[in-house]
Amino acid sequence: MAPDVDPLAQLVAAAVESPHDDAPRLVLADYLSERGDPRGELVQLQCMLARLSAEAPERGALELRERALLDAHAARWTAPFLPVVGVAFVRGLLSSLHRSPTQLLAKQERATLEASLPHFGVERLILRGPTKKVGALSETSSLAWTPELRWFDCQLEDAPLAVFARSPHLHRVSTLVLEKLRCGDEGLSALARSGVLPRLRRLELPAPTHGGAFTIRGVIALLEAAPGLRALHVAQAFRVDLAELAVSPALRRLELLSTGTTSRGPALALARSPELGALQELAFDAVTPVDDTLLDALLENPSLARLQRLSFRRPLRGVLDEARVAALRARLGRGLTIVG
């Protein structure tokens, strides 16, 4: 490690950059334990617990020790981050941090977080509400210490989204959620050109304002620019043409797709898409018309050979043919969810 770089911050950065890999967290645990920091034992314990089944006989003793560590030290560890919502730590990192952009940019809060997050990291940073200070927000290094950034009610138009996408602190983000976007394709294209996408594995663009100004072309540009993207959620974006998406080779890498349309034809086109060979989970949102023809298209599509989970998020009791539903259940088992 370079002598002018905080070694603890480097180890936390490695854990943030590989959110599903225990190895960097266990190296972090060793470093902390060697220095007499009980947080090292917590990291190790929580990594062990995450790998165990709920019925594992050793689970009870490990959970008791975890609770003892948290009772003794969690108040001190979480003091810089209050209020903390939910479980305090997940596999050794702070579980979640909820802030509005205004709170995150307040002078004292910003200083505290920028000093503390490099030593802890946070599994999920959740922002709520719009801001006119997108430039200042993009410059706060707090964004650099989370693999999952969720910004609800962001209301970003094209120019502010382009500013946010140029942030030098989004390079560790692997899950990005931008709810209630106001942008068009220009904004999504700016995001596609940014440095965010190479590490991105999951992208969610739910409920854009007024049904969204962006189109399927902007979404495809994002897919093409993100080679590691495996999960895409685009809901209530009424200008996103699923029929055009269905023929895009950009779908081929996706393992999870959650989307919807108010029109029957585009829904059928997606269900028949030959580009879904890697797909393991498919979810249609509540506005999507679902009927027996759609079920037939899903059952007959050979590209869905790897599908393990299928969800329809609208009341469908008594609407669908039971024989078709039974055929889907035979194929997917518990992986089929029908609301209603």
Short mmCIF file of C-alpha atoms in Angstrom, two decimals, residues 236-242 259-267 284-290 314:
data_model
loop_
_atom_site.label_atom_id
_atom_site.label_comp_id
_atom_site.label_asym_id
_atom_site.label_seq_id
_atom_site.Cartn_x
_atom_site.Cartn_y
_atom_site.Cartn_z
CA GLN A 236 -43.97 3.22 -15.95
CA ALA A 237 -41.82 4.64 -18.75
CA PHE A 238 -44.54 4.94 -21.35
CA ARG A 239 -42.27 6.03 -24.21
CA VAL A 240 -40.13 2.91 -23.89
CA ASP A 241 -41.19 0.64 -26.76
CA LEU A 242 -40.81 -2.97 -25.63
CA THR A 259 -40.51 -3.67 -17.08
CA GLY A 260 -43.99 -3.12 -18.45
CA THR A 261 -46.23 -1.57 -21.07
CA THR A 262 -49.86 -0.58 -21.36
CA SER A 263 -50.08 -2.23 -24.79
CA ARG A 264 -50.64 -5.90 -25.52
CA GLY A 265 -48.54 -6.02 -28.71
CA PRO A 266 -45.24 -4.85 -27.22
CA ALA A 267 -45.71 -7.18 -24.23
CA PHE A 284 -44.08 -7.42 -15.75
CA ASP A 285 -45.35 -4.35 -13.89
CA ALA A 286 -48.92 -3.67 -12.85
CA VAL A 287 -49.94 -1.78 -16.02
CA THR A 288 -49.03 -4.64 -18.37
CA PRO A 289 -52.00 -6.48 -19.92
CA VAL A 290 -51.65 -10.18 -19.16
CA ARG A 314 -51.44 -7.08 -11.22
#
